[in-house]
PDB file of C-alpha atoms in Angstrom:
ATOM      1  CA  UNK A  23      93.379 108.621  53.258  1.00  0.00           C
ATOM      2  CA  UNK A  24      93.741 105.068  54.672  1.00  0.00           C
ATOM      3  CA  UNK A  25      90.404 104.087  55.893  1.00  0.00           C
ATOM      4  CA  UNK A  26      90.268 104.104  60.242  1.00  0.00           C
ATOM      5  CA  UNK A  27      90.170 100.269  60.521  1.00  0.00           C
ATOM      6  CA  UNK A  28      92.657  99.402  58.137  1.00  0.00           C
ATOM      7  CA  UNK A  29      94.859 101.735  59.740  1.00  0.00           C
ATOM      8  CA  UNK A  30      94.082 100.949  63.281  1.00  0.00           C
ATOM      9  CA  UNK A  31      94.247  96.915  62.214  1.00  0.00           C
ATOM     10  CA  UNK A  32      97.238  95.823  64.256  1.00  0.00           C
ATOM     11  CA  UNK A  33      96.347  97.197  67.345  1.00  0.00           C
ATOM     12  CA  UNK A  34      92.766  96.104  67.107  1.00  0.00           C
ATOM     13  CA  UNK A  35      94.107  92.409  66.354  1.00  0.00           C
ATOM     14  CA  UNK A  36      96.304  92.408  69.075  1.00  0.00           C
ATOM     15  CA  UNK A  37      93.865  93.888  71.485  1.00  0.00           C
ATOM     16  CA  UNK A  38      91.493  90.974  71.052  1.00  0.00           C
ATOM     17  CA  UNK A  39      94.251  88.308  70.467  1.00  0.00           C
ATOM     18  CA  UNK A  40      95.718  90.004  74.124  1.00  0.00           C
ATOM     19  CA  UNK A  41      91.649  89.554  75.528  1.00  0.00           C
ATOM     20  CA  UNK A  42      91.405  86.053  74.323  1.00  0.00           C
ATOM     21  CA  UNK A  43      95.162  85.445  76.102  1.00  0.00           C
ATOM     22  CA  UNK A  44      94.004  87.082  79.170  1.00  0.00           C
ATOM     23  CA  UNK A  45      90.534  84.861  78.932  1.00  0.00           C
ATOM     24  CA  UNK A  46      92.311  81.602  78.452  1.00  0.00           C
ATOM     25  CA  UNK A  47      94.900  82.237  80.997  1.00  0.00           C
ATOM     26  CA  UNK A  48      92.584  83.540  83.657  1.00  0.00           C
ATOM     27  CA  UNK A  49      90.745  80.276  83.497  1.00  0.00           C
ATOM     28  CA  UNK A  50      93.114  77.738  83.148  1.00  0.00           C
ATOM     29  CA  UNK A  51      94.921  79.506  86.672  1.00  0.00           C
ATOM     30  CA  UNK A  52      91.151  79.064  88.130  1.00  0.00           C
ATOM     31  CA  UNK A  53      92.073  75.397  88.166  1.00  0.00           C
ATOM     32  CA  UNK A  54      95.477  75.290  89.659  1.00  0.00           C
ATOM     33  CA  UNK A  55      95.375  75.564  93.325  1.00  0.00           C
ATOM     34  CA  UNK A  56      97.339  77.802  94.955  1.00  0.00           C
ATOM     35  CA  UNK A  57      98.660  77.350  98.929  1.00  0.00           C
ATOM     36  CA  UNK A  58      96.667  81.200  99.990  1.00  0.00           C
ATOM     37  CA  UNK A  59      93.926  83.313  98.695  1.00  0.00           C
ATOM     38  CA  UNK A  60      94.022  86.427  96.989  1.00  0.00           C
ATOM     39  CA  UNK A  61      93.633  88.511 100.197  1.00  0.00           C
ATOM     40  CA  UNK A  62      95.923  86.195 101.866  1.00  0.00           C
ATOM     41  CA  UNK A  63      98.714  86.279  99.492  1.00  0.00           C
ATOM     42  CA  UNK A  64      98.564  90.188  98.973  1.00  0.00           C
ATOM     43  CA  UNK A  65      98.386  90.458 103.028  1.00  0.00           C
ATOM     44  CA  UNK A  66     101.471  88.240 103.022  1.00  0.00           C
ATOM     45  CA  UNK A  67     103.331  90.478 100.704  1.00  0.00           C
ATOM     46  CA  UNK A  68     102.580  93.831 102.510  1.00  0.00           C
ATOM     47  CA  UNK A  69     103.435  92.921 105.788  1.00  0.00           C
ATOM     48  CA  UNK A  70     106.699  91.227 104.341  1.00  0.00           C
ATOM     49  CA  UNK A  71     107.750  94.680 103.158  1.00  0.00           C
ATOM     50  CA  UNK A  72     106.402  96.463 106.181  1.00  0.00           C
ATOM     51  CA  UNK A  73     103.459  98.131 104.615  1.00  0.00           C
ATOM     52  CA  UNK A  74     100.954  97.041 107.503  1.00  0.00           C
ATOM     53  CA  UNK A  75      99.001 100.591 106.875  1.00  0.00           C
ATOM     54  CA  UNK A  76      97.900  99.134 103.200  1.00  0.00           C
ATOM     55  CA  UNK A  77      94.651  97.578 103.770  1.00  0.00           C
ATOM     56  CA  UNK A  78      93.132  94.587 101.557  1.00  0.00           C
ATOM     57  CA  UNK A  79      89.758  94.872 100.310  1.00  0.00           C
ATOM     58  CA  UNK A  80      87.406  93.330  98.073  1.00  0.00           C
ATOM     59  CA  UNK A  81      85.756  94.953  95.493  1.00  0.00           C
ATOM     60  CA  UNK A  82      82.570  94.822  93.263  1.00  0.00           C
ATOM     61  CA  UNK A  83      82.784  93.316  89.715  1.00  0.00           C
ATOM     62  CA  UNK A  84      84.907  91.370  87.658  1.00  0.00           C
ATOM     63  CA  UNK A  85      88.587  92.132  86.960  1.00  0.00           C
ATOM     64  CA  UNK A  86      88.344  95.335  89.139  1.00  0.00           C
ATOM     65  CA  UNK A  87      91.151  94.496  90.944  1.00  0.00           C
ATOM     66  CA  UNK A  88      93.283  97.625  91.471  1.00  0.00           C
ATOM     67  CA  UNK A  89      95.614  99.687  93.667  1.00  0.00           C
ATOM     68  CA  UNK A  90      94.478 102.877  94.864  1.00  0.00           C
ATOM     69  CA  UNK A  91      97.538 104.738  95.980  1.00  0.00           C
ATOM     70  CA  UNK A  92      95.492 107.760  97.248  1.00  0.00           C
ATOM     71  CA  UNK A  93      93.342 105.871  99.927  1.00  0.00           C
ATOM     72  CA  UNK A  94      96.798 102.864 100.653  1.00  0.00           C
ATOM     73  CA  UNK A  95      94.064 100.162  99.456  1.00  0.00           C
ATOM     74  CA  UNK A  96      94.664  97.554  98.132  1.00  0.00           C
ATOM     75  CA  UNK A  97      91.015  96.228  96.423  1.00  0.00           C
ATOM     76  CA  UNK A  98      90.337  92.752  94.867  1.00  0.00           C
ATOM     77  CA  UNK A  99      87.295  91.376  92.684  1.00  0.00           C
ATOM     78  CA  UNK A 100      85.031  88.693  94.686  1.00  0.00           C
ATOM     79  CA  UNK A 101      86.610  85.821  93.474  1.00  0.00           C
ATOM     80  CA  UNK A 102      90.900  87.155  93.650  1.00  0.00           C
ATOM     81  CA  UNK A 103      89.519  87.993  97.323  1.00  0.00           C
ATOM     82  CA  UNK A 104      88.155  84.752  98.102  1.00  0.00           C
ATOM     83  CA  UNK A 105      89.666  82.100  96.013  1.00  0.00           C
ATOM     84  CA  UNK A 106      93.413  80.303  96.511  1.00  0.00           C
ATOM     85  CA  UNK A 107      93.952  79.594  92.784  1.00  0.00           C
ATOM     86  CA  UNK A 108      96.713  80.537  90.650  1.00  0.00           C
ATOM     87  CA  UNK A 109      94.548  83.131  88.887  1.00  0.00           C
ATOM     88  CA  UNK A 110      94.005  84.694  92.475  1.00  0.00           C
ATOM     89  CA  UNK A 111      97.698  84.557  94.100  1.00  0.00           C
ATOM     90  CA  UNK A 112      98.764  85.756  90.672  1.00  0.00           C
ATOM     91  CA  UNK A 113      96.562  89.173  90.316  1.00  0.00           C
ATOM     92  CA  UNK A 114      97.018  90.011  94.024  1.00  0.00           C
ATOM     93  CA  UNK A 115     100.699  89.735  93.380  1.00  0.00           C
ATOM     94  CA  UNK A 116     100.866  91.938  90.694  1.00  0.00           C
ATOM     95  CA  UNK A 117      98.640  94.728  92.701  1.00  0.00           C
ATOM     96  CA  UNK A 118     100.675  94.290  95.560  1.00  0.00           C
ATOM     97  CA  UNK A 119     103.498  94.839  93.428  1.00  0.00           C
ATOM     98  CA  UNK A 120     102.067  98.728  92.790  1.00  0.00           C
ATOM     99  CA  UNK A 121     101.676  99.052  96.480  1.00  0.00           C
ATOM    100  CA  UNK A 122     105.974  97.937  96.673  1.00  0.00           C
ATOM    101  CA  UNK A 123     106.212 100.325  94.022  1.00  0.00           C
ATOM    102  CA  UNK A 124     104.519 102.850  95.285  1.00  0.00           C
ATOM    103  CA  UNK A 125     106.411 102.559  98.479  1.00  0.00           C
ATOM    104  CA  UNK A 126     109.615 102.747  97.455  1.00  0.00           C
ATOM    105  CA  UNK A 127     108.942 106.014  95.411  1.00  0.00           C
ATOM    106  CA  UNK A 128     109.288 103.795  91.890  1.00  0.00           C
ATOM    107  CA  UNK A 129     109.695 106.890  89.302  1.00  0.00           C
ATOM    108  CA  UNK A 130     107.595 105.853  86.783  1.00  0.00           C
ATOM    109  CA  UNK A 131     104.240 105.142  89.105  1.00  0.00           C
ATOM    110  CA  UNK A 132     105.368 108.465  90.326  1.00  0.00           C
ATOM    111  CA  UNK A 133     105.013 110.143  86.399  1.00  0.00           C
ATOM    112  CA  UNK A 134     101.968 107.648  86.112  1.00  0.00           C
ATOM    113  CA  UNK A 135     100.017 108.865  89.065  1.00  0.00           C
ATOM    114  CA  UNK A 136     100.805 112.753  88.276  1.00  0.00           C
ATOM    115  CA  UNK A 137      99.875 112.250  84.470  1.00  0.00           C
ATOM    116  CA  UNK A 138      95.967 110.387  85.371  1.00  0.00           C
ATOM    117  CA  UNK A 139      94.568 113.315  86.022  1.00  0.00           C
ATOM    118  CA  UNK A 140      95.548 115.243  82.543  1.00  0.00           C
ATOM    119  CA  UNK A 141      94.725 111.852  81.250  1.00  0.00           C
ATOM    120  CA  UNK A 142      91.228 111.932  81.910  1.00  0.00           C
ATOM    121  CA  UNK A 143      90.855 115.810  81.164  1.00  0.00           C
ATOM    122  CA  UNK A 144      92.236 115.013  77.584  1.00  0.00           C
ATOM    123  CA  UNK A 145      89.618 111.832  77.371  1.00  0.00           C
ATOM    124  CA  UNK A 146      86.646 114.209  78.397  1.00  0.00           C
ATOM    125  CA  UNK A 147      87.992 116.855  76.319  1.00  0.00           C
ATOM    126  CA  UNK A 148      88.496 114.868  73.240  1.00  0.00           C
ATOM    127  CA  UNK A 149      85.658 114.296  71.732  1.00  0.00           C
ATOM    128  CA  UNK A 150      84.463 117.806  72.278  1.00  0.00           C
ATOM    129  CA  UNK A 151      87.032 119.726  71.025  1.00  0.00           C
ATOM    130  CA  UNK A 152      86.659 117.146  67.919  1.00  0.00           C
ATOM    131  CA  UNK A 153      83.226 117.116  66.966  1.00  0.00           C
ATOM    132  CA  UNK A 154      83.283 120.929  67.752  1.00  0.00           C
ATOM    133  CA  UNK A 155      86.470 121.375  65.293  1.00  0.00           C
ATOM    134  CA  UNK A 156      84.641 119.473  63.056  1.00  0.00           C
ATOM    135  CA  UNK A 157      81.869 121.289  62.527  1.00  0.00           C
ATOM    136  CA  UNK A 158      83.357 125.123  63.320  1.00  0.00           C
ATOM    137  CA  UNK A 159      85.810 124.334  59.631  1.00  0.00           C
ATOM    138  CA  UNK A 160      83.004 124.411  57.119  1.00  0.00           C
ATOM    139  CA  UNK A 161      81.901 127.901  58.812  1.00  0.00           C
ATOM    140  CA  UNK A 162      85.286 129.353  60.152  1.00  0.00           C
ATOM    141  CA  UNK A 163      87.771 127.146  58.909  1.00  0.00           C
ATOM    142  CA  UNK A 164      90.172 128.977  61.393  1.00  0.00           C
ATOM    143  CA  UNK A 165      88.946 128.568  64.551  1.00  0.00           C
ATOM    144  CA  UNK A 166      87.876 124.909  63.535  1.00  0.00           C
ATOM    145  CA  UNK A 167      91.296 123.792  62.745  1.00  0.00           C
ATOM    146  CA  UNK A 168      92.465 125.309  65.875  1.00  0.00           C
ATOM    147  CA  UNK A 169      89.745 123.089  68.427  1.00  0.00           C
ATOM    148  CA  UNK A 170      91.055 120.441  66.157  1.00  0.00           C
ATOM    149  CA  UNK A 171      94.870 121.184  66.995  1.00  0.00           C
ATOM    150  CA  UNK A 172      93.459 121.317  70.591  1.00  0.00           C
ATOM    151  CA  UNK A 173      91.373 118.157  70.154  1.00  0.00           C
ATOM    152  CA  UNK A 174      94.913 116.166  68.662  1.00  0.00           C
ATOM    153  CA  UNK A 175      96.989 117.627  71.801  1.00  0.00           C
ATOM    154  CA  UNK A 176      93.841 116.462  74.451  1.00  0.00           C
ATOM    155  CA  UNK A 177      94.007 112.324  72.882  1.00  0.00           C
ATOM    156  CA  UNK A 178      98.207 113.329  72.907  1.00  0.00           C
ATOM    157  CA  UNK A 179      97.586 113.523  77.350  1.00  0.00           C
ATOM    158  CA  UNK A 180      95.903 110.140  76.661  1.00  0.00           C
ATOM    159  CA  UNK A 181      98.233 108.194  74.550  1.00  0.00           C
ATOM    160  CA  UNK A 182     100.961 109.847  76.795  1.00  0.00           C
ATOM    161  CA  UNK A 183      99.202 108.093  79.948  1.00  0.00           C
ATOM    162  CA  UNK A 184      99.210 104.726  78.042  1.00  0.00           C
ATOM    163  CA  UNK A 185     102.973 105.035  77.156  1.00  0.00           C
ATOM    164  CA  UNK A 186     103.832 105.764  81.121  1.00  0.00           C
ATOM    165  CA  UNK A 187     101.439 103.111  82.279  1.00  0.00           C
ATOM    166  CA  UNK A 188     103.722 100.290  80.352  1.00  0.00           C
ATOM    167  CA  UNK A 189     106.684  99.822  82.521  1.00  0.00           C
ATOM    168  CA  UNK A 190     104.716 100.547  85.904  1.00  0.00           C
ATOM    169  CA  UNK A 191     102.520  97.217  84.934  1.00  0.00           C
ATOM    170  CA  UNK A 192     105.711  95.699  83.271  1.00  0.00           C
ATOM    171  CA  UNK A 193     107.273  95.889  87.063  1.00  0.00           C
ATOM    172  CA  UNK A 194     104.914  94.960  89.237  1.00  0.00           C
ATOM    173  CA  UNK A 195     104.241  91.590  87.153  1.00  0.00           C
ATOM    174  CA  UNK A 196     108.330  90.879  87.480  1.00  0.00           C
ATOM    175  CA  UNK A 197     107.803  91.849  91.488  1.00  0.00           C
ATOM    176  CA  UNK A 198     104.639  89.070  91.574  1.00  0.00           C
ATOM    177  CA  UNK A 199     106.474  86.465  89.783  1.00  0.00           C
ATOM    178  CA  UNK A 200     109.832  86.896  92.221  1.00  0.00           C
ATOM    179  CA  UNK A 201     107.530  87.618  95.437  1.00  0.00           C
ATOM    180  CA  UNK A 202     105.191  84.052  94.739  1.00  0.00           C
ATOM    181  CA  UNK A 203     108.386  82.269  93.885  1.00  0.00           C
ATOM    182  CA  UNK A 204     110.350  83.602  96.832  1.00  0.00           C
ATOM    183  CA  UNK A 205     107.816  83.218  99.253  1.00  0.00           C
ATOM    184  CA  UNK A 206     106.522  79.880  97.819  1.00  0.00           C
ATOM    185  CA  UNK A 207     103.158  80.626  97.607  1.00  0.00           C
ATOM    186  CA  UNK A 208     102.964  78.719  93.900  1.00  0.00           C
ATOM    187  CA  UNK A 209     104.338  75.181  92.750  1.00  0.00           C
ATOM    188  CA  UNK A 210     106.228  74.731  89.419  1.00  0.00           C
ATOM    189  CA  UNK A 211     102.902  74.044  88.035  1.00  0.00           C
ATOM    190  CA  UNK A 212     101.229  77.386  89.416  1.00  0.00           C
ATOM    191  CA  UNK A 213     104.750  79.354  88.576  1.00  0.00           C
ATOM    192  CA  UNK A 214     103.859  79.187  84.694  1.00  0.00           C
ATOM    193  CA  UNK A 215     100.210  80.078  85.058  1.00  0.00           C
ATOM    194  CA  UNK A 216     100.896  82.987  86.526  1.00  0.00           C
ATOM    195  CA  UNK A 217     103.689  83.888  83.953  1.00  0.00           C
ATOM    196  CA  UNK A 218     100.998  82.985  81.494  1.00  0.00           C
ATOM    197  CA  UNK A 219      98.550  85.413  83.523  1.00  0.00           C
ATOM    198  CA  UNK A 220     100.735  88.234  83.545  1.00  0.00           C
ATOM    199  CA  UNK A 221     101.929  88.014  80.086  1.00  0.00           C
ATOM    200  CA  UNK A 222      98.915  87.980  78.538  1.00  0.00           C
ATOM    201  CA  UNK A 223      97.672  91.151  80.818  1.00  0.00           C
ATOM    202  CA  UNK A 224     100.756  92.929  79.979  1.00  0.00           C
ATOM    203  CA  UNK A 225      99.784  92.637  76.020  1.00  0.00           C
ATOM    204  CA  UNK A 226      96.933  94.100  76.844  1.00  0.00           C
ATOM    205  CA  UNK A 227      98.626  97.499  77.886  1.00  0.00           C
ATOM    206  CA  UNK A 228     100.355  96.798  74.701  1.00  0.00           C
ATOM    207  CA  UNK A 229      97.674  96.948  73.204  1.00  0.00           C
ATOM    208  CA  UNK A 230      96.236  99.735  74.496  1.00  0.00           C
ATOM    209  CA  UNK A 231      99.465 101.794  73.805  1.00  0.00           C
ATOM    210  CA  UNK A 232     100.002 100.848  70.667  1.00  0.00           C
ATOM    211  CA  UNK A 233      96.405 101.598  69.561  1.00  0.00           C
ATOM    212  CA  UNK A 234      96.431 104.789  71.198  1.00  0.00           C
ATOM    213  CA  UNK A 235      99.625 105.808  69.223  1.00  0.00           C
ATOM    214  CA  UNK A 236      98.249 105.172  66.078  1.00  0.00           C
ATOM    215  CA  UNK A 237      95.078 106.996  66.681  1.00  0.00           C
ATOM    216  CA  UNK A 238      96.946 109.718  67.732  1.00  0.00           C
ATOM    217  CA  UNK A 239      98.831 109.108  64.139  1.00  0.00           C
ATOM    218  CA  UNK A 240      95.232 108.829  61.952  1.00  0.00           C
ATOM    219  CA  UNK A 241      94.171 112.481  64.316  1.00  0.00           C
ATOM    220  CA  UNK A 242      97.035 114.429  62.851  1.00  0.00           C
ATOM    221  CA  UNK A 243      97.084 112.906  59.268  1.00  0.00           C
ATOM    222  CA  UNK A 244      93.193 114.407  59.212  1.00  0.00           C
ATOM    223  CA  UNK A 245      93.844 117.790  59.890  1.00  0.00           C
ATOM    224  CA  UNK A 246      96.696 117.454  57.902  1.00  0.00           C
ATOM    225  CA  UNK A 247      94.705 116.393  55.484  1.00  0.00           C
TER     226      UNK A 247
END
């Protein structure tokens, strides 16, 4: 059997080539000045399209920027909140862009949104069902290959979730570069930061896909095994 880091080797390499992108980026943006904050910018946005009910918050932590389409909130990190920056415009933008999305009744954040919650059953469940399935074959080979069919169909919910998740973030990054163009809120200069931004955070879902895939791959050739 392949060894597990051999196997998983291109999506671990592209996972931390897509961190160090998303590092670089994010800090080079920091220094390009941008003509609104964060808060601003995604405040613009909404009321542009009409969605005055979506409020703008700011969160705790780094990078926890995020839409929450159950609560119509909007949340930014301290510094996408505060700071008029490239970095800032750029990641309010793109969450804005879910809140556009989920608006208009975009069918993918639709499947997204339904599939989180038998996402994170299948991530609790996991490692469970695998460890259990694990041990159970050396005493009742049966009923341990079944909690490991079980296990492989719980990570299946999660590598499903990271398939769906692709063109939602893929969108709302093409909605924040035409809103911040359209609406000025970048120069030339600040135009391909952002692109650089959102590229590099969209290889990260890449990534993550990817990765999830072949793990899903490495599960089944196990038990086949």
């Amino acid at each position: 059997m392949i060894p597990y880091f051999l196997f998983l080797s291109p999506a671990l390499i592209l996972m931390v080539w897509a961190q160090w992108k998303i590092k670089t980026a994010y800090h080079r943006g920091l220094r390009i000045p941008a003509r609104l904050s964060g808060a601003a910018a995604a405040r613009y946005i909404l009321d542009q399209a009409s969605l005055h009910d979506v409020d703008v918050e700011e969160s705790r932590g780094m990078m926890s920027d995020h839409y929450d389409p159950r609560d119509q909130v909007l949340r930014l990190s301290h510094d996408v909140y505060h700071q008029s920056t490239a970095t800032s415009v750029g990641i309010a933008a793109h969450e804005a862009g879910h809140a556009l999305q989920d608006a208009e009744g975009y069918a993918p954040l639709v499947v997204r949104n339904a599939a989180v919650g038998f996402a994170q059953v299948g991530a609790g469940l996991f490692s469970l069902l695998f460890l259990g399935g694990l041990v159970m074959f050396f005493v009742a080979p049966q009923l341990g290959i079944a909690l490991l069919g079980l296990a492989i169909g719980a990570y299946a919910l999660v590598t499903l979730f990271q398939v769906i998740n692709l063109p939602v973030e893929i969108d709302a990054s093409r909605r924040a570069r035409r809103i911040l163009n359209e609406y000025q809120i970048v120069d030339e200069e600040g135009a391909v930061v952002v692109d650089d931004v959102l590229n590099a955070a969209a290889w990260k879902y890449v990534a993550a896909a990817i990765h999830s895939i072949l793990y899903l791959i490495y599960l089944v050739s196990i038990v086949l095994n």
